Amino acid sequence: MSYEYDIFLSYQRNPETLRWITQHLVPLLNLRLKLELGRDLSVFIDENIESGTDWPLELATALSNSRILIPLWTRTYFNSPWCTEEFSHMIAREKETSRRNTENRYGLVIPVIIHDCETLSKDISHIQHFEIRRCFNVRMSRESPRAEELDEIIGIQASAIANAIYQAPQWRPE
């Protein structure tokens, strides 16, 4: 068996945030990373969980079957037990597989700040992130200057995201 997903998107659940993710962020990740990877990208978003399934089990399975985690950080991201668990799980996997060190520079977590995060905990502030908070507008149109800015930022970050995907440890059941 191998990984099912390249990216697990972790965010604090909100219908408008989900709409922005599916209408703006994921299409740009797909476009830009397909150019880097030379293949289609597989992204897990919790909206893909089918009705009637065990929500925690489905999340845990998807997370275990994802190469990297992209948490969309807001000031309240870590107030969510789900977000905290997803983040902690992937950081633990980084440590288990000796990532984010001199031998393996790329970690398994690439944080993206979408809203005010001026007070990040010292425990996580060392993880290099990138910011798209100016582009996080749930009413944004695809032709707006902010949408163009988001495309530019994702284009710049695509190489680092692709490298993290390439450098992910070999899949193993958890």
CSV table of N, CA and C in Angstrom, one decimal:
chain,number,residue,atom,x,y,z
A,1,MET,N,0.8,-1.2,0.0
A,1,MET,CA,0.0,0.0,0.0
A,1,MET,C,0.9,1.2,0.0
A,2,SER,N,0.3,2.4,-0.4
A,2,SER,CA,1.1,3.6,-0.4
A,2,SER,C,0.1,4.7,0.1
A,3,TYR,N,0.7,5.9,0.1
A,3,TYR,CA,-0.1,7.1,0.5
A,3,TYR,C,-1.3,7.3,-0.4
A,4,GLU,N,-2.4,7.7,0.2
A,4,GLU,CA,-3.6,8.0,-0.6
A,4,GLU,C,-3.7,9.4,-1.0
A,5,TYR,N,-3.1,10.3,-0.1
A,5,TYR,CA,-3.2,11.7,-0.3
A,5,TYR,C,-1.8,12.3,-0.2
A,6,ASP,N,-1.6,13.4,-1.0
A,6,ASP,CA,-0.3,14.1,-1.0
A,6,ASP,C,-0.4,15.1,0.2
A,7,ILE,N,-1.6,15.8,0.3
A,7,ILE,CA,-1.8,16.8,1.3
A,7,ILE,C,-3.1,16.6,2.1
A,8,PHE,N,-3.0,16.8,3.4
A,8,PHE,CA,-4.1,16.8,4.3
A,8,PHE,C,-4.3,18.3,4.7
A,9,LEU,N,-5.4,18.9,4.3
A,9,LEU,CA,-5.7,20.3,4.7
A,9,LEU,C,-6.4,20.3,6.0
A,10,SER,N,-5.8,21.0,7.0
A,10,SER,CA,-6.3,21.1,8.3
A,10,SER,C,-6.8,22.5,8.5
A,11,TYR,N,-8.0,22.7,8.9
A,11,TYR,CA,-8.5,24.1,9.1
A,11,TYR,C,-9.6,24.0,10.2
A,12,GLN,N,-9.9,25.1,10.8
A,12,GLN,CA,-11.0,25.2,11.7
A,12,GLN,C,-12.3,25.3,10.9
A,13,ARG,N,-13.1,24.3,11.2
A,13,ARG,CA,-14.4,24.2,10.4
A,13,ARG,C,-15.2,25.4,10.4
A,14,ASN,N,-15.6,25.8,9.2
A,14,ASN,CA,-16.5,26.9,9.0
A,14,ASN,C,-17.0,26.8,7.6
A,15,PRO,N,-18.3,26.9,7.3
A,15,PRO,CA,-18.7,26.8,5.9
A,15,PRO,C,-18.1,27.8,4.9
A,16,GLU,N,-17.9,29.0,5.4
A,16,GLU,CA,-17.3,30.0,4.5
A,16,GLU,C,-15.9,29.7,4.2
A,17,THR,N,-15.1,29.3,5.2
A,17,THR,CA,-13.7,28.9,5.0
A,17,THR,C,-13.6,27.8,4.1
A,18,LEU,N,-14.5,26.8,4.3
A,18,LEU,CA,-14.5,25.6,3.4
A,18,LEU,C,-14.8,26.0,1.9
A,19,ARG,N,-15.7,27.0,1.7
A,19,ARG,CA,-16.0,27.4,0.4
A,19,ARG,C,-14.8,28.1,-0.2
A,20,TRP,N,-14.1,28.9,0.5
A,20,TRP,CA,-12.8,29.6,0.0
A,20,TRP,C,-11.8,28.5,-0.3
A,21,ILE,N,-11.7,27.5,0.5
A,21,ILE,CA,-10.7,26.5,0.3
A,21,ILE,C,-11.0,25.8,-1.0
A,22,THR,N,-12.3,25.4,-1.2
A,22,THR,CA,-12.6,24.6,-2.4
A,22,THR,C,-12.7,25.4,-3.7
A,23,GLN,N,-13.0,26.7,-3.6
A,23,GLN,CA,-13.1,27.6,-4.7
A,23,GLN,C,-11.8,28.2,-5.1
A,24,HIS,N,-10.9,28.5,-4.2
A,24,HIS,CA,-9.7,29.2,-4.5
A,24,HIS,C,-8.4,28.4,-4.2
A,25,LEU,N,-8.2,28.0,-2.9
A,25,LEU,CA,-7.0,27.4,-2.5
A,25,LEU,C,-6.7,26.1,-3.2
A,26,VAL,N,-7.6,25.1,-3.2
A,26,VAL,CA,-7.3,23.8,-3.7
A,26,VAL,C,-7.1,23.9,-5.2
A,27,PRO,N,-7.9,24.6,-6.0
A,27,PRO,CA,-7.7,24.7,-7.4
A,27,PRO,C,-6.3,25.2,-7.8
A,28,LEU,N,-5.8,26.2,-7.0
A,28,LEU,CA,-4.5,26.7,-7.2
A,28,LEU,C,-3.4,25.8,-6.8
A,29,LEU,N,-3.6,25.1,-5.7
A,29,LEU,CA,-2.6,24.0,-5.3
A,29,LEU,C,-2.5,23.0,-6.4
A,30,ASN,N,-3.7,22.5,-6.9
A,30,ASN,CA,-3.7,21.5,-8.0
A,30,ASN,C,-3.0,22.0,-9.2
A,31,LEU,N,-3.2,23.2,-9.6
A,31,LEU,CA,-2.6,23.8,-10.8
A,31,LEU,C,-1.1,23.9,-10.7
A,32,ARG,N,-0.7,24.5,-9.6
A,32,ARG,CA,0.8,24.8,-9.4
A,32,ARG,C,1.6,23.6,-9.1
A,33,LEU,N,1.0,22.7,-8.3
A,33,LEU,CA,1.7,21.5,-7.9
A,33,LEU,C,1.8,20.4,-9.0
A,34,LYS,N,0.8,20.4,-9.8
A,34,LYS,CA,0.8,19.5,-11.0
A,34,LYS,C,2.0,19.9,-11.9
A,35,LEU,N,2.3,21.1,-12.0
A,35,LEU,CA,3.5,21.6,-12.8
A,35,LEU,C,4.8,21.1,-12.1
A,36,GLU,N,4.8,21.1,-10.8
A,36,GLU,CA,6.0,20.7,-10.0
A,36,GLU,C,6.2,19.2,-10.0
A,37,LEU,N,5.1,18.5,-9.7
A,37,LEU,CA,5.1,17.1,-9.5
A,37,LEU,C,5.0,16.3,-10.8
A,38,GLY,N,4.5,16.9,-11.8
A,38,GLY,CA,4.3,16.2,-13.1
A,38,GLY,C,3.1,15.2,-13.1
A,39,ARG,N,2.3,15.4,-12.1
A,39,ARG,CA,1.1,14.5,-12.0
A,39,ARG,C,0.0,15.2,-11.2
A,40,ASP,N,-1.2,14.6,-11.2
A,40,ASP,CA,-2.3,15.2,-10.4
A,40,ASP,C,-2.0,15.1,-8.9
A,41,LEU,N,-2.5,16.1,-8.2
A,41,LEU,CA,-2.3,16.2,-6.7
A,41,LEU,C,-3.5,15.6,-6.1
A,42,SER,N,-3.3,14.9,-5.0
A,42,SER,CA,-4.4,14.4,-4.2
A,42,SER,C,-4.5,15.1,-2.8
A,43,VAL,N,-5.6,15.8,-2.6
A,43,VAL,CA,-5.8,16.6,-1.4
A,43,VAL,C,-6.9,16.1,-0.6
A,44,PHE,N,-6.7,15.9,0.7
A,44,PHE,CA,-7.8,15.5,1.6
A,44,PHE,C,-8.4,16.7,2.2
A,45,ILE,N,-9.7,16.9,2.1
A,45,ILE,CA,-10.5,17.9,2.8
A,45,ILE,C,-11.6,17.1,3.5
A,46,ASP,N,-11.9,17.5,4.7
A,46,ASP,CA,-12.9,16.7,5.5
A,46,ASP,C,-14.3,16.7,4.9
A,47,GLU,N,-14.6,17.6,3.9
A,47,GLU,CA,-15.9,17.6,3.3
A,47,GLU,C,-16.1,16.3,2.5
A,48,ASN,N,-15.0,15.6,2.2
A,48,ASN,CA,-15.1,14.3,1.4
A,48,ASN,C,-15.5,13.1,2.2
A,49,ILE,N,-15.6,13.3,3.5
A,49,ILE,CA,-16.1,12.2,4.4
A,49,ILE,C,-17.5,11.9,4.1
A,50,GLU,N,-17.8,10.7,3.8
A,50,GLU,CA,-19.2,10.3,3.5
A,50,GLU,C,-20.1,10.3,4.7
A,51,SER,N,-21.4,10.6,4.5
A,51,SER,CA,-22.4,10.6,5.6
A,51,SER,C,-22.5,9.1,6.1
A,52,GLY,N,-22.6,9.0,7.4
A,52,GLY,CA,-22.8,7.7,8.0
A,52,GLY,C,-21.5,7.0,8.4
A,53,THR,N,-20.4,7.6,8.1
A,53,THR,CA,-19.1,7.0,8.5
A,53,THR,C,-18.7,7.5,9.8
A,54,ASP,N,-17.7,6.9,10.4
A,54,ASP,CA,-17.1,7.2,11.7
A,54,ASP,C,-16.2,8.4,11.5
A,55,TRP,N,-16.6,9.6,11.8
A,55,TRP,CA,-15.8,10.8,11.6
A,55,TRP,C,-14.4,10.8,12.1
A,56,PRO,N,-14.2,10.5,13.4
A,56,PRO,CA,-12.8,10.4,13.9
A,56,PRO,C,-12.0,9.4,13.2
A,57,LEU,N,-12.5,8.2,13.0
A,57,LEU,CA,-11.8,7.2,12.3
A,57,LEU,C,-11.4,7.6,10.9
A,58,GLU,N,-12.3,8.2,10.1
A,58,GLU,CA,-12.0,8.7,8.8
A,58,GLU,C,-10.9,9.7,8.8
A,59,LEU,N,-11.0,10.7,9.7
A,59,LEU,CA,-9.9,11.7,9.8
A,59,LEU,C,-8.6,11.1,10.1
A,60,ALA,N,-8.6,10.1,11.1
A,60,ALA,CA,-7.3,9.5,11.5
A,60,ALA,C,-6.7,8.7,10.3
A,61,THR,N,-7.6,8.0,9.6
A,61,THR,CA,-7.1,7.2,8.4
A,61,THR,C,-6.6,8.1,7.3
A,62,ALA,N,-7.3,9.2,7.0
A,62,ALA,CA,-6.8,10.1,6.0
A,62,ALA,C,-5.5,10.8,6.4
A,63,LEU,N,-5.4,11.1,7.7
A,63,LEU,CA,-4.1,11.8,8.1
A,63,LEU,C,-3.0,10.8,8.0
A,64,SER,N,-3.2,9.6,8.4
A,64,SER,CA,-2.1,8.5,8.3
A,64,SER,C,-1.8,8.2,6.9
A,65,ASN,N,-2.7,8.5,6.0
A,65,ASN,CA,-2.4,8.2,4.6
A,65,ASN,C,-2.1,9.4,3.8
A,66,SER,N,-1.6,10.5,4.4
A,66,SER,CA,-1.3,11.7,3.8
A,66,SER,C,0.2,12.0,3.9
A,67,ARG,N,0.9,12.4,2.8
A,67,ARG,CA,2.3,12.7,2.9
A,67,ARG,C,2.6,13.8,3.8
A,68,ILE,N,1.9,14.9,3.6
A,68,ILE,CA,2.2,16.1,4.4
A,68,ILE,C,0.8,16.8,4.9
A,69,LEU,N,1.0,17.6,5.9
A,69,LEU,CA,-0.1,18.4,6.5
A,69,LEU,C,0.1,19.9,6.1
A,70,ILE,N,-1.0,20.5,5.6
A,70,ILE,CA,-1.0,21.9,5.5
A,70,ILE,C,-2.1,22.5,6.4
A,71,PRO,N,-1.7,23.0,7.6
A,71,PRO,CA,-2.6,23.5,8.5
A,71,PRO,C,-2.9,25.0,8.1
A,72,LEU,N,-4.1,25.4,8.1
A,72,LEU,CA,-4.4,26.8,7.8
A,72,LEU,C,-4.6,27.5,9.2
A,73,TRP,N,-3.6,28.2,9.6
A,73,TRP,CA,-3.5,28.7,10.9
A,73,TRP,C,-4.3,30.1,11.0
A,74,THR,N,-5.1,30.1,12.1
A,74,THR,CA,-5.7,31.4,12.5
A,74,THR,C,-5.4,31.5,14.0
A,75,ARG,N,-5.8,32.6,14.5
A,75,ARG,CA,-5.6,32.9,15.9
A,75,ARG,C,-6.2,31.7,16.8
A,76,THR,N,-7.3,31.2,16.3
A,76,THR,CA,-8.1,30.2,17.1
A,76,THR,C,-7.9,28.8,16.6
A,77,TYR,N,-7.0,28.6,15.7
A,77,TYR,CA,-6.8,27.2,15.1
A,77,TYR,C,-6.6,26.2,16.2
A,78,PHE,N,-5.7,26.5,17.2
A,78,PHE,CA,-5.4,25.5,18.3
A,78,PHE,C,-6.5,25.5,19.4
A,79,ASN,N,-7.5,26.2,19.2
A,79,ASN,CA,-8.7,26.1,20.1
A,79,ASN,C,-9.5,24.9,19.7
A,80,SER,N,-9.3,24.4,18.5
A,80,SER,CA,-10.1,23.3,18.0
A,80,SER,C,-9.4,22.0,18.4
A,81,PRO,N,-10.0,21.1,19.1
A,81,PRO,CA,-9.4,19.8,19.5
A,81,PRO,C,-9.0,19.0,18.3
A,82,TRP,N,-9.8,19.1,17.2
A,82,TRP,CA,-9.5,18.4,16.0
A,82,TRP,C,-8.3,18.9,15.3
A,83,CYS,N,-8.2,20.2,15.2
A,83,CYS,CA,-7.0,20.8,14.6
A,83,CYS,C,-5.7,20.5,15.4
A,84,THR,N,-5.8,20.6,16.7
A,84,THR,CA,-4.7,20.3,17.6
A,84,THR,C,-4.2,18.9,17.4
A,85,GLU,N,-5.2,17.9,17.3
A,85,GLU,CA,-4.9,16.5,17.2
A,85,GLU,C,-4.2,16.3,15.8
A,86,GLU,N,-4.7,16.9,14.8
A,86,GLU,CA,-4.2,16.7,13.4
A,86,GLU,C,-2.7,17.2,13.4
A,87,PHE,N,-2.5,18.4,13.9
A,87,PHE,CA,-1.2,19.0,13.9
A,87,PHE,C,-0.2,18.1,14.8
A,88,SER,N,-0.7,17.7,16.0
A,88,SER,CA,0.2,17.0,16.9
A,88,SER,C,0.6,15.6,16.3
A,89,HIS,N,-0.4,15.0,15.6
A,89,HIS,CA,-0.1,13.7,15.0
A,89,HIS,C,1.0,13.8,13.9
A,90,MET,N,1.0,14.8,13.1
A,90,MET,CA,2.0,15.0,12.0
A,90,MET,C,3.3,15.4,12.6
A,91,ILE,N,3.3,16.2,13.6
A,91,ILE,CA,4.6,16.6,14.3
A,91,ILE,C,5.2,15.4,14.9
A,92,ALA,N,4.4,14.5,15.5
A,92,ALA,CA,4.9,13.2,16.1
A,92,ALA,C,5.5,12.4,15.0
A,93,ARG,N,4.9,12.3,13.8
A,93,ARG,CA,5.4,11.5,12.7
A,93,ARG,C,6.7,12.1,12.2
A,94,GLU,N,6.8,13.4,12.2
A,94,GLU,CA,8.1,14.1,11.9
A,94,GLU,C,9.2,13.6,12.8
A,95,LYS,N,9.0,13.6,14.1
A,95,LYS,CA,10.0,13.2,15.0
A,95,LYS,C,10.3,11.7,14.9
A,96,GLU,N,9.3,10.8,14.7
A,96,GLU,CA,9.5,9.4,14.5
A,96,GLU,C,10.4,9.1,13.3
A,97,THR,N,10.3,9.9,12.3
A,97,THR,CA,11.0,9.7,11.0
A,97,THR,C,12.1,10.6,10.8
A,98,SER,N,12.5,11.3,11.9
A,98,SER,CA,13.7,12.2,11.8
A,98,SER,C,13.7,13.2,10.7
A,99,ARG,N,12.6,14.0,10.8
A,99,ARG,CA,12.4,15.1,9.8
A,99,ARG,C,12.8,16.4,10.4
A,100,ARG,N,12.9,17.4,9.6
A,100,ARG,CA,13.2,18.8,10.0
A,100,ARG,C,14.5,18.9,10.8
A,101,ASN,N,15.6,18.4,10.2
A,101,ASN,CA,16.9,18.4,10.8
A,101,ASN,C,17.9,18.6,9.7
A,102,THR,N,19.2,18.5,10.1
A,102,THR,CA,20.2,18.8,9.1
A,102,THR,C,20.3,17.7,8.0
A,103,GLU,N,19.8,16.5,8.2
A,103,GLU,CA,19.8,15.5,7.2
A,103,GLU,C,18.6,15.5,6.4
A,104,ASN,N,17.4,15.8,7.0
A,104,ASN,CA,16.1,15.8,6.3
A,104,ASN,C,15.5,17.2,6.6
A,105,ARG,N,15.8,18.2,5.8
A,105,ARG,CA,15.4,19.6,6.0
A,105,ARG,C,13.9,19.7,6.0
A,106,TYR,N,13.3,19.0,5.1
A,106,TYR,CA,11.8,19.2,5.0
A,106,TYR,C,11.0,18.4,6.0
A,107,GLY,N,10.1,19.2,6.7
A,107,GLY,CA,9.2,18.5,7.6
A,107,GLY,C,8.0,18.0,6.9
A,108,LEU,N,7.1,17.6,7.6
A,108,LEU,CA,5.8,17.1,7.1
A,108,LEU,C,4.7,18.1,7.3
A,109,VAL,N,5.0,19.2,7.9
A,109,VAL,CA,4.0,20.2,8.2
A,109,VAL,C,4.4,21.5,7.5
A,110,ILE,N,3.6,22.1,6.7
A,110,ILE,CA,3.8,23.4,6.1
A,110,ILE,C,2.7,24.3,6.4
A,111,PRO,N,2.8,25.1,7.5
A,111,PRO,CA,1.8,26.0,8.0
A,111,PRO,C,1.5,27.1,7.0
A,112,VAL,N,0.3,27.5,6.9
A,112,VAL,CA,-0.1,28.7,6.1
A,112,VAL,C,-1.0,29.5,7.0
A,113,ILE,N,-0.6,30.8,7.2
A,113,ILE,CA,-1.3,31.7,8.0
A,113,ILE,C,-2.4,32.4,7.2
A,114,ILE,N,-3.6,32.2,7.5
A,114,ILE,CA,-4.7,32.8,6.8
A,114,ILE,C,-5.4,33.9,7.6
A,115,HIS,N,-5.1,34.0,8.9
A,115,HIS,CA,-5.6,35.1,9.7
A,115,HIS,C,-4.7,35.3,10.8
A,116,ASP,N,-4.9,36.4,11.5
A,116,ASP,CA,-4.0,36.9,12.6
A,116,ASP,C,-3.4,35.8,13.4
A,117,CYS,N,-2.1,35.7,13.4
A,117,CYS,CA,-1.3,34.7,14.2
A,117,CYS,C,-0.1,35.4,14.9
A,118,GLU,N,-0.3,36.5,15.4
A,118,GLU,CA,0.8,37.3,16.0
A,118,GLU,C,1.3,36.7,17.2
A,119,THR,N,0.6,35.8,17.9
A,119,THR,CA,1.0,35.3,19.1
A,119,THR,C,1.2,33.7,19.0
A,120,LEU,N,2.0,33.3,18.1
A,120,LEU,CA,2.2,31.9,18.0
A,120,LEU,C,3.1,31.4,19.2
A,121,SER,N,2.7,30.2,19.6
A,121,SER,CA,3.5,29.6,20.7
A,121,SER,C,4.9,29.4,20.3
A,122,LYS,N,5.8,29.5,21.2
A,122,LYS,CA,7.3,29.3,20.9
A,122,LYS,C,7.5,27.9,20.5
A,123,ASP,N,6.7,26.9,20.9
A,123,ASP,CA,6.8,25.5,20.5
A,123,ASP,C,6.7,25.3,19.0
A,124,ILE,N,5.9,26.2,18.3
A,124,ILE,CA,5.7,26.0,16.9
A,124,ILE,C,6.2,27.2,16.1
A,125,SER,N,6.7,28.2,16.7
A,125,SER,CA,7.1,29.4,15.9
A,125,SER,C,8.3,29.1,15.1
A,126,HIS,N,9.1,28.1,15.4
A,126,HIS,CA,10.3,27.7,14.6
A,126,HIS,C,10.0,27.1,13.2
A,127,ILE,N,8.7,26.7,13.0
A,127,ILE,CA,8.4,26.0,11.8
A,127,ILE,C,8.1,27.1,10.7
A,128,GLN,N,8.9,27.1,9.7
A,128,GLN,CA,8.7,28.1,8.6
A,128,GLN,C,7.3,28.0,8.0
A,129,HIS,N,6.6,29.1,7.9
A,129,HIS,CA,5.3,29.2,7.4
A,129,HIS,C,5.3,30.1,6.2
A,130,PHE,N,4.1,30.2,5.5
A,130,PHE,CA,3.9,31.3,4.6
A,130,PHE,C,2.6,31.9,4.8
A,131,GLU,N,2.4,33.2,4.4
A,131,GLU,CA,1.2,33.9,4.8
A,131,GLU,C,0.4,34.2,3.5
A,132,ILE,N,-0.9,34.0,3.7
A,132,ILE,CA,-1.9,34.3,2.6
A,132,ILE,C,-3.1,35.1,3.2
A,133,ARG,N,-2.9,35.7,4.4
A,133,ARG,CA,-4.0,36.3,5.1
A,133,ARG,C,-4.6,37.4,4.3
A,134,ARG,N,-3.8,38.1,3.4
A,134,ARG,CA,-4.4,39.2,2.6
A,134,ARG,C,-5.4,38.6,1.5
A,135,CYS,N,-5.1,37.3,1.2
A,135,CYS,CA,-5.9,36.7,0.2
A,135,CYS,C,-7.1,35.8,0.7
A,136,PHE,N,-7.1,35.7,2.1
A,136,PHE,CA,-8.2,35.0,2.7
A,136,PHE,C,-9.4,35.9,2.8
A,137,ASN,N,-10.3,35.8,1.8
A,137,ASN,CA,-11.5,36.6,1.7
A,137,ASN,C,-12.6,35.7,1.2
A,138,VAL,N,-13.5,35.4,2.0
A,138,VAL,CA,-14.5,34.4,1.6
A,138,VAL,C,-15.4,34.9,0.5
A,139,ARG,N,-15.4,36.2,0.2
A,139,ARG,CA,-16.2,36.8,-0.8
A,139,ARG,C,-15.4,37.1,-2.1
A,140,MET,N,-14.2,36.6,-2.1
A,140,MET,CA,-13.2,36.9,-3.2
A,140,MET,C,-13.7,36.3,-4.5
A,141,SER,N,-13.6,37.1,-5.6
A,141,SER,CA,-14.0,36.6,-6.9
A,141,SER,C,-12.7,36.1,-7.5
A,142,ARG,N,-12.8,35.1,-8.5
A,142,ARG,CA,-11.6,34.5,-9.1
A,142,ARG,C,-10.8,35.5,-9.9
A,143,GLU,N,-11.4,36.6,-10.3
A,143,GLU,CA,-10.7,37.6,-11.1
A,143,GLU,C,-10.2,38.8,-10.3
A,144,SER,N,-10.3,38.7,-9.0
A,144,SER,CA,-9.9,39.9,-8.2
A,144,SER,C,-8.4,39.9,-8.1
A,145,PRO,N,-7.8,41.1,-7.7
A,145,PRO,CA,-6.4,41.3,-7.4
A,145,PRO,C,-5.9,40.3,-6.3
A,146,ARG,N,-6.8,40.1,-5.3
A,146,ARG,CA,-6.4,39.2,-4.2
A,146,ARG,C,-6.3,37.7,-4.7
A,147,ALA,N,-7.1,37.3,-5.7
A,147,ALA,CA,-7.0,36.0,-6.2
A,147,ALA,C,-5.7,35.9,-7.0
A,148,GLU,N,-5.4,36.9,-7.7
A,148,GLU,CA,-4.1,36.9,-8.5
A,148,GLU,C,-2.9,36.9,-7.5
A,149,GLU,N,-3.0,37.6,-6.4
A,149,GLU,CA,-1.9,37.5,-5.4
A,149,GLU,C,-1.8,36.1,-4.8
A,150,LEU,N,-3.0,35.5,-4.5
A,150,LEU,CA,-2.9,34.1,-4.0
A,150,LEU,C,-2.3,33.2,-5.0
A,151,ASP,N,-2.6,33.3,-6.3
A,151,ASP,CA,-2.0,32.5,-7.3
A,151,ASP,C,-0.5,32.7,-7.3
A,152,GLU,N,0.0,33.9,-7.2
A,152,GLU,CA,1.4,34.2,-7.2
A,152,GLU,C,2.1,33.6,-6.0
A,153,ILE,N,1.5,33.7,-4.8
A,153,ILE,CA,2.1,33.1,-3.6
A,153,ILE,C,2.1,31.6,-3.7
A,154,ILE,N,1.1,31.0,-4.2
A,154,ILE,CA,1.1,29.5,-4.3
A,154,ILE,C,2.1,29.1,-5.3
A,155,GLY,N,2.2,29.9,-6.4
A,155,GLY,CA,3.2,29.6,-7.4
A,155,GLY,C,4.7,29.6,-6.8
A,156,ILE,N,4.9,30.6,-6.0
A,156,ILE,CA,6.2,30.7,-5.3
A,156,ILE,C,6.5,29.6,-4.4
A,157,GLN,N,5.4,29.2,-3.6
A,157,GLN,CA,5.6,28.1,-2.6
A,157,GLN,C,5.5,26.7,-3.1
A,158,ALA,N,5.1,26.6,-4.4
A,158,ALA,CA,4.8,25.2,-5.0
A,158,ALA,C,6.1,24.4,-4.9
A,159,SER,N,7.2,24.9,-5.2
A,159,SER,CA,8.5,24.1,-5.2
A,159,SER,C,8.7,23.6,-3.8
A,160,ALA,N,8.6,24.4,-2.7
A,160,ALA,CA,8.8,23.9,-1.4
A,160,ALA,C,7.8,22.8,-1.0
A,161,ILE,N,6.6,23.0,-1.4
A,161,ILE,CA,5.5,22.1,-1.0
A,161,ILE,C,5.8,20.7,-1.8
A,162,ALA,N,6.2,20.8,-3.1
A,162,ALA,CA,6.5,19.6,-3.8
A,162,ALA,C,7.7,18.9,-3.2
A,163,ASN,N,8.7,19.7,-2.8
A,163,ASN,CA,9.9,19.0,-2.1
A,163,ASN,C,9.5,18.3,-0.9
A,164,ALA,N,8.6,18.9,-0.1
A,164,ALA,CA,8.1,18.2,1.1
A,164,ALA,C,7.4,16.9,0.8
A,165,ILE,N,6.6,17.0,-0.3
A,165,ILE,CA,5.9,15.8,-0.7
A,165,ILE,C,6.8,14.7,-1.2
A,166,TYR,N,7.8,15.1,-2.0
A,166,TYR,CA,8.9,14.2,-2.5
A,166,TYR,C,9.6,13.5,-1.3
A,167,GLN,N,9.9,14.4,-0.3
A,167,GLN,CA,10.8,13.9,0.8
A,167,GLN,C,10.0,13.2,1.9
A,168,ALA,N,8.7,13.1,1.8
A,168,ALA,CA,7.9,12.4,2.8
A,168,ALA,C,8.5,11.0,3.0
A,169,PRO,N,8.5,10.5,4.2
A,169,PRO,CA,9.0,9.1,4.4
A,169,PRO,C,8.1,8.1,3.7
A,170,GLN,N,8.7,6.9,3.5
A,170,GLN,CA,8.0,5.8,2.9
A,170,GLN,C,6.8,5.5,3.7
A,171,TRP,N,5.7,5.2,3.0
A,171,TRP,CA,4.4,4.9,3.7
A,171,TRP,C,4.6,3.7,4.6
A,172,ARG,N,4.0,3.7,5.8
A,172,ARG,CA,3.9,2.6,6.6
A,172,ARG,C,2.6,2.7,7.4
A,173,PRO,N,1.9,1.6,7.6
A,173,PRO,CA,0.7,1.6,8.4
A,173,PRO,C,0.9,2.1,9.8
A,174,GLU,N,-0.1,2.9,10.3
A,174,GLU,CA,0.1,3.4,11.7
A,174,GLU,C,-0.9,2.7,12.6
